């Protein structure tokens, strides 16, 4: 949980696999070179020891298994590991060359994701007009992604276009990503920011004091049902009840065409201590049972539009989302 | 905010006025007797000093003004001070006799409120059947009331009838009354209790894993619109969206016939530091604006029934609620 946000988790998975393979080569050689994957330098065989290709592949699969079990909900994790595996198998089985391909692939993924976020920002900013009051939940900003943000990227993009926005930020219990991260990112960008408890959003939405809600996503099913940080579903239901647009901003890597609908998305349940204590202070009686899912699923029918790098899909469903996924989808 | 919960606030107002008047008499006498309002003992004139009736009345009105400004939303505050004022004016203007009447009235209010809560429990327990999963928000238990509880009184009553309930408790940000108080009260009563973040309730309600939501109220308008702890409205909207009964349990003293609808109920806004820091630890960037209303208003159309000591009113509106209020309403 040190790394959070679906796109950032995807990047961490790529870099994590790279580091695991790299460390294996170093320790196998008993003489770790510093830059053996740097292609500007001559590649040295570590200590002259030959390491077989099966060692690299074995370590790759071990790391993949460990990483896959860290955060079951974020699909980007699996997507970026698939790309890494393709890079592994793409060329020479030579361990050092394979490792270099993994490094290159991780950097390419990072770079592409950043471009993706700029595109999401451009595609979504039209939904935010000058003077709007926008509410967001959790953190879908630079700290959760490759650096620009998805939902916060859309807000940043509208802000860069000169639109004056007031952004309300749910503190987002239990881990307070909204208070700790989103409020900080928005403040740093000079955007008018107001923090509130998650439970206070209803009073604003019901009083028509919110013009749009925009959040990120951790996994989107083929029919548009979207998993995102716990508390998102409640916002979507409120938006539906009070005719307020509800947007999801997420890269295509968040889509999971293998999952038909939201009910099939696995939801990570986290330790109860996140709820029953704070900063080392107990906030609940000892031994109380805790229900602490990290995510909930918002059904597609409650989503006004899903904003991706290839454009936005309004009133999303399986039919409307299919063309987005392109030839591979 | 040391005292919270509408019925407890009403009692605190009564006792507060009593203490203010009592202290005035003592200090005016420069020789404070310990038990001058105890009717089992002979009443002694404090130090033989004659204190005029206007002194008592002046102090009463001062205290009333101070107390009225503490918590503007809870109507019970004003209701119990009205009763105290009637007691003041009811008999002899003699200061000690007036003070004794105030003491008696405060005890009577407390006793009546406790009886009221038992009646609310009996009137509401029929809505909770064996095996039900019930969700509550904030604390409407003994700690917020005369001692038995309103929403928690209904739950306790059903539990005492032998029904097995599972109670989900919203932690209730920002002050965590659910985690700190409700979870403790339910645990003490031996009721199966599960704590969750406010934002996690949506996922349970949407999955039909909650059979009923029951909460208290801080003020109920003539048409049934009900102010309660911030976060309540979101639950009511969710219940409406997913066909789950939503109950309010509150004494008639919570009703404010002078207020036609919820939009006229004043909502207390509290200091932002309740949200931006916890247990002395900052959780948000310094200087961030905070929106921190203590209550929200649930429109009557979202309430399945309001449960009072005179019975429950289903699908409450001004017409259906009128008979409840009796001759005085």
PDB file of C-alpha atoms in Angstrom, chain A residues 168 171 173-174 176 179-180 183-184 193-200 202-204 206 209 230-234 237-238 241-242 275-276 278-279 281 283-285 288-293 295-296 301-302, chain B residues 168 171 173-174 176 179-180 183-184 193-200 202-204 206 209 230-234 237-238 241-242 275-276 278-279 281 283-285 288-293 295-296 301-302:
ATOM      1  CA  UNK A 168     -14.256  19.646  -3.379  1.00  0.00           C
ATOM      2  CA  UNK A 171     -10.953  13.035   2.571  1.00  0.00           C
ATOM      3  CA  UNK A 173     -11.386   7.089   4.626  1.00  0.00           C
ATOM      4  CA  UNK A 174      -9.730   5.022   5.812  1.00  0.00           C
ATOM      5  CA  UNK A 176      -7.226   9.729   3.719  1.00  0.00           C
ATOM      6  CA  UNK A 179      -6.832  14.842   2.475  1.00  0.00           C
ATOM      7  CA  UNK A 180      -3.188  13.812   2.278  1.00  0.00           C
ATOM      8  CA  UNK A 183      -5.651  18.405  -1.475  1.00  0.00           C
ATOM      9  CA  UNK A 184      -1.883  18.793  -1.674  1.00  0.00           C
ATOM     10  CA  UNK A 193      -9.658  23.352  -3.029  1.00  0.00           C
ATOM     11  CA  UNK A 194     -12.080  22.502  -0.216  1.00  0.00           C
ATOM     12  CA  UNK A 195     -11.711  19.377   1.879  1.00  0.00           C
ATOM     13  CA  UNK A 196     -14.688  17.518   3.365  1.00  0.00           C
ATOM     14  CA  UNK A 197     -15.550  14.256   5.107  1.00  0.00           C
ATOM     15  CA  UNK A 198     -16.852  11.561   2.780  1.00  0.00           C
ATOM     16  CA  UNK A 199     -20.264  11.704   4.456  1.00  0.00           C
ATOM     17  CA  UNK A 200     -20.612  15.438   3.786  1.00  0.00           C
ATOM     18  CA  UNK A 202     -24.349  14.087   0.027  1.00  0.00           C
ATOM     19  CA  UNK A 203     -25.414  17.429   1.482  1.00  0.00           C
ATOM     20  CA  UNK A 204     -23.562  19.324  -1.274  1.00  0.00           C
ATOM     21  CA  UNK A 206     -28.436  17.249  -2.817  1.00  0.00           C
ATOM     22  CA  UNK A 209     -23.806  22.705  -5.063  1.00  0.00           C
ATOM     23  CA  UNK A 230     -14.427   2.568  -1.527  1.00  0.00           C
ATOM     24  CA  UNK A 231     -16.961   5.391  -1.299  1.00  0.00           C
ATOM     25  CA  UNK A 232     -17.191   5.989  -5.043  1.00  0.00           C
ATOM     26  CA  UNK A 233     -20.430   4.040  -5.485  1.00  0.00           C
ATOM     27  CA  UNK A 234     -22.227   6.205  -2.921  1.00  0.00           C
ATOM     28  CA  UNK A 237     -25.873   6.954  -6.525  1.00  0.00           C
ATOM     29  CA  UNK A 238     -26.148  10.523  -5.183  1.00  0.00           C
ATOM     30  CA  UNK A 241     -30.555  10.891  -7.535  1.00  0.00           C
ATOM     31  CA  UNK A 242     -29.791  14.597  -7.961  1.00  0.00           C
ATOM     32  CA  UNK A 275     -10.356   1.686  10.433  1.00  0.00           C
ATOM     33  CA  UNK A 276     -10.075   0.922  14.149  1.00  0.00           C
ATOM     34  CA  UNK A 278      -5.388   6.157  13.489  1.00  0.00           C
ATOM     35  CA  UNK A 279      -1.797   7.373  13.896  1.00  0.00           C
ATOM     36  CA  UNK A 281      -4.431   5.889  18.501  1.00  0.00           C
ATOM     37  CA  UNK A 283     -10.566   4.811  17.674  1.00  0.00           C
ATOM     38  CA  UNK A 284     -12.770   1.780  18.351  1.00  0.00           C
ATOM     39  CA  UNK A 285     -13.165  -0.809  21.102  1.00  0.00           C
ATOM     40  CA  UNK A 288     -14.473  -5.094  17.258  1.00  0.00           C
ATOM     41  CA  UNK A 289     -15.036  -6.713  13.854  1.00  0.00           C
ATOM     42  CA  UNK A 290     -14.277  -4.447  10.885  1.00  0.00           C
ATOM     43  CA  UNK A 291     -15.501  -4.515   7.279  1.00  0.00           C
ATOM     44  CA  UNK A 292     -12.799  -2.788   5.231  1.00  0.00           C
ATOM     45  CA  UNK A 293     -13.069  -3.309   1.475  1.00  0.00           C
ATOM     46  CA  UNK A 295     -12.913  -0.686  -3.478  1.00  0.00           C
ATOM     47  CA  UNK A 296     -16.514  -0.710  -4.570  1.00  0.00           C
ATOM     48  CA  UNK A 301     -25.769   2.879 -15.710  1.00  0.00           C
ATOM     49  CA  UNK A 302     -24.709   5.444 -13.062  1.00  0.00           C
TER      50      UNK A 302
ATOM     51  CA  UNK B 168     -23.062  -2.547  11.022  1.00  0.00           C
ATOM     52  CA  UNK B 171     -17.497   5.072  12.060  1.00  0.00           C
ATOM     53  CA  UNK B 173     -16.447  11.083  10.493  1.00  0.00           C
ATOM     54  CA  UNK B 174     -15.222  13.498  11.579  1.00  0.00           C
ATOM     55  CA  UNK B 176     -15.995   8.964  15.018  1.00  0.00           C
ATOM     56  CA  UNK B 179     -16.391   3.847  16.241  1.00  0.00           C
ATOM     57  CA  UNK B 180     -15.904   5.330  19.691  1.00  0.00           C
ATOM     58  CA  UNK B 183     -19.446   0.067  18.716  1.00  0.00           C
ATOM     59  CA  UNK B 184     -18.731   0.182  22.447  1.00  0.00           C
ATOM     60  CA  UNK B 193     -21.168  -5.529  15.759  1.00  0.00           C
ATOM     61  CA  UNK B 194     -19.128  -4.712  12.648  1.00  0.00           C
ATOM     62  CA  UNK B 195     -17.458  -1.359  12.163  1.00  0.00           C
ATOM     63  CA  UNK B 196     -16.963   0.232   8.738  1.00  0.00           C
ATOM     64  CA  UNK B 197     -15.944   3.507   7.135  1.00  0.00           C
ATOM     65  CA  UNK B 198     -18.866   5.737   6.156  1.00  0.00           C
ATOM     66  CA  UNK B 199     -17.993   5.312   2.479  1.00  0.00           C
ATOM     67  CA  UNK B 200     -18.204   1.520   2.705  1.00  0.00           C
ATOM     68  CA  UNK B 202     -22.857   1.923  -0.129  1.00  0.00           C
ATOM     69  CA  UNK B 203     -21.244  -1.351  -1.148  1.00  0.00           C
ATOM     70  CA  UNK B 204     -23.211  -3.263   1.507  1.00  0.00           C
ATOM     71  CA  UNK B 206     -26.094  -2.051  -3.046  1.00  0.00           C
ATOM     72  CA  UNK B 209     -26.452  -7.038   2.544  1.00  0.00           C
ATOM     73  CA  UNK B 230     -23.685  14.455   8.573  1.00  0.00           C
ATOM     74  CA  UNK B 231     -23.637  11.355   6.386  1.00  0.00           C
ATOM     75  CA  UNK B 232     -27.228  10.322   7.141  1.00  0.00           C
ATOM     76  CA  UNK B 233     -28.667  11.751   3.903  1.00  0.00           C
ATOM     77  CA  UNK B 234     -26.299   9.653   1.791  1.00  0.00           C
ATOM     78  CA  UNK B 237     -30.499   8.024  -0.764  1.00  0.00           C
ATOM     79  CA  UNK B 238     -28.781   4.631  -0.970  1.00  0.00           C
ATOM     80  CA  UNK B 241     -32.008   3.398  -4.616  1.00  0.00           C
ATOM     81  CA  UNK B 242     -31.729  -0.187  -3.384  1.00  0.00           C
ATOM     82  CA  UNK B 275     -11.349  17.184   9.485  1.00  0.00           C
ATOM     83  CA  UNK B 276      -7.807  18.386   8.770  1.00  0.00           C
ATOM     84  CA  UNK B 278      -6.654  13.791  14.016  1.00  0.00           C
ATOM     85  CA  UNK B 279      -5.281  13.132  17.501  1.00  0.00           C
ATOM     86  CA  UNK B 281      -1.644  14.735  13.672  1.00  0.00           C
ATOM     87  CA  UNK B 283      -3.998  14.851   7.849  1.00  0.00           C
ATOM     88  CA  UNK B 284      -4.250  17.607   5.236  1.00  0.00           C
ATOM     89  CA  UNK B 285      -2.043  20.401   3.902  1.00  0.00           C
ATOM     90  CA  UNK B 288      -6.634  24.014   3.119  1.00  0.00           C
ATOM     91  CA  UNK B 289     -10.277  25.177   3.220  1.00  0.00           C
ATOM     92  CA  UNK B 290     -12.650  22.723   4.922  1.00  0.00           C
ATOM     93  CA  UNK B 291     -16.411  22.221   4.627  1.00  0.00           C
ATOM     94  CA  UNK B 292     -17.528  20.671   7.919  1.00  0.00           C
ATOM     95  CA  UNK B 293     -21.280  20.753   8.521  1.00  0.00           C
ATOM     96  CA  UNK B 295     -25.662  17.650  10.164  1.00  0.00           C
ATOM     97  CA  UNK B 296     -27.535  17.074   6.968  1.00  0.00           C
ATOM     98  CA  UNK B 301     -39.898  11.039   1.127  1.00  0.00           C
ATOM     99  CA  UNK B 302     -36.744   8.952   1.781  1.00  0.00           C
TER     100      UNK B 302
END
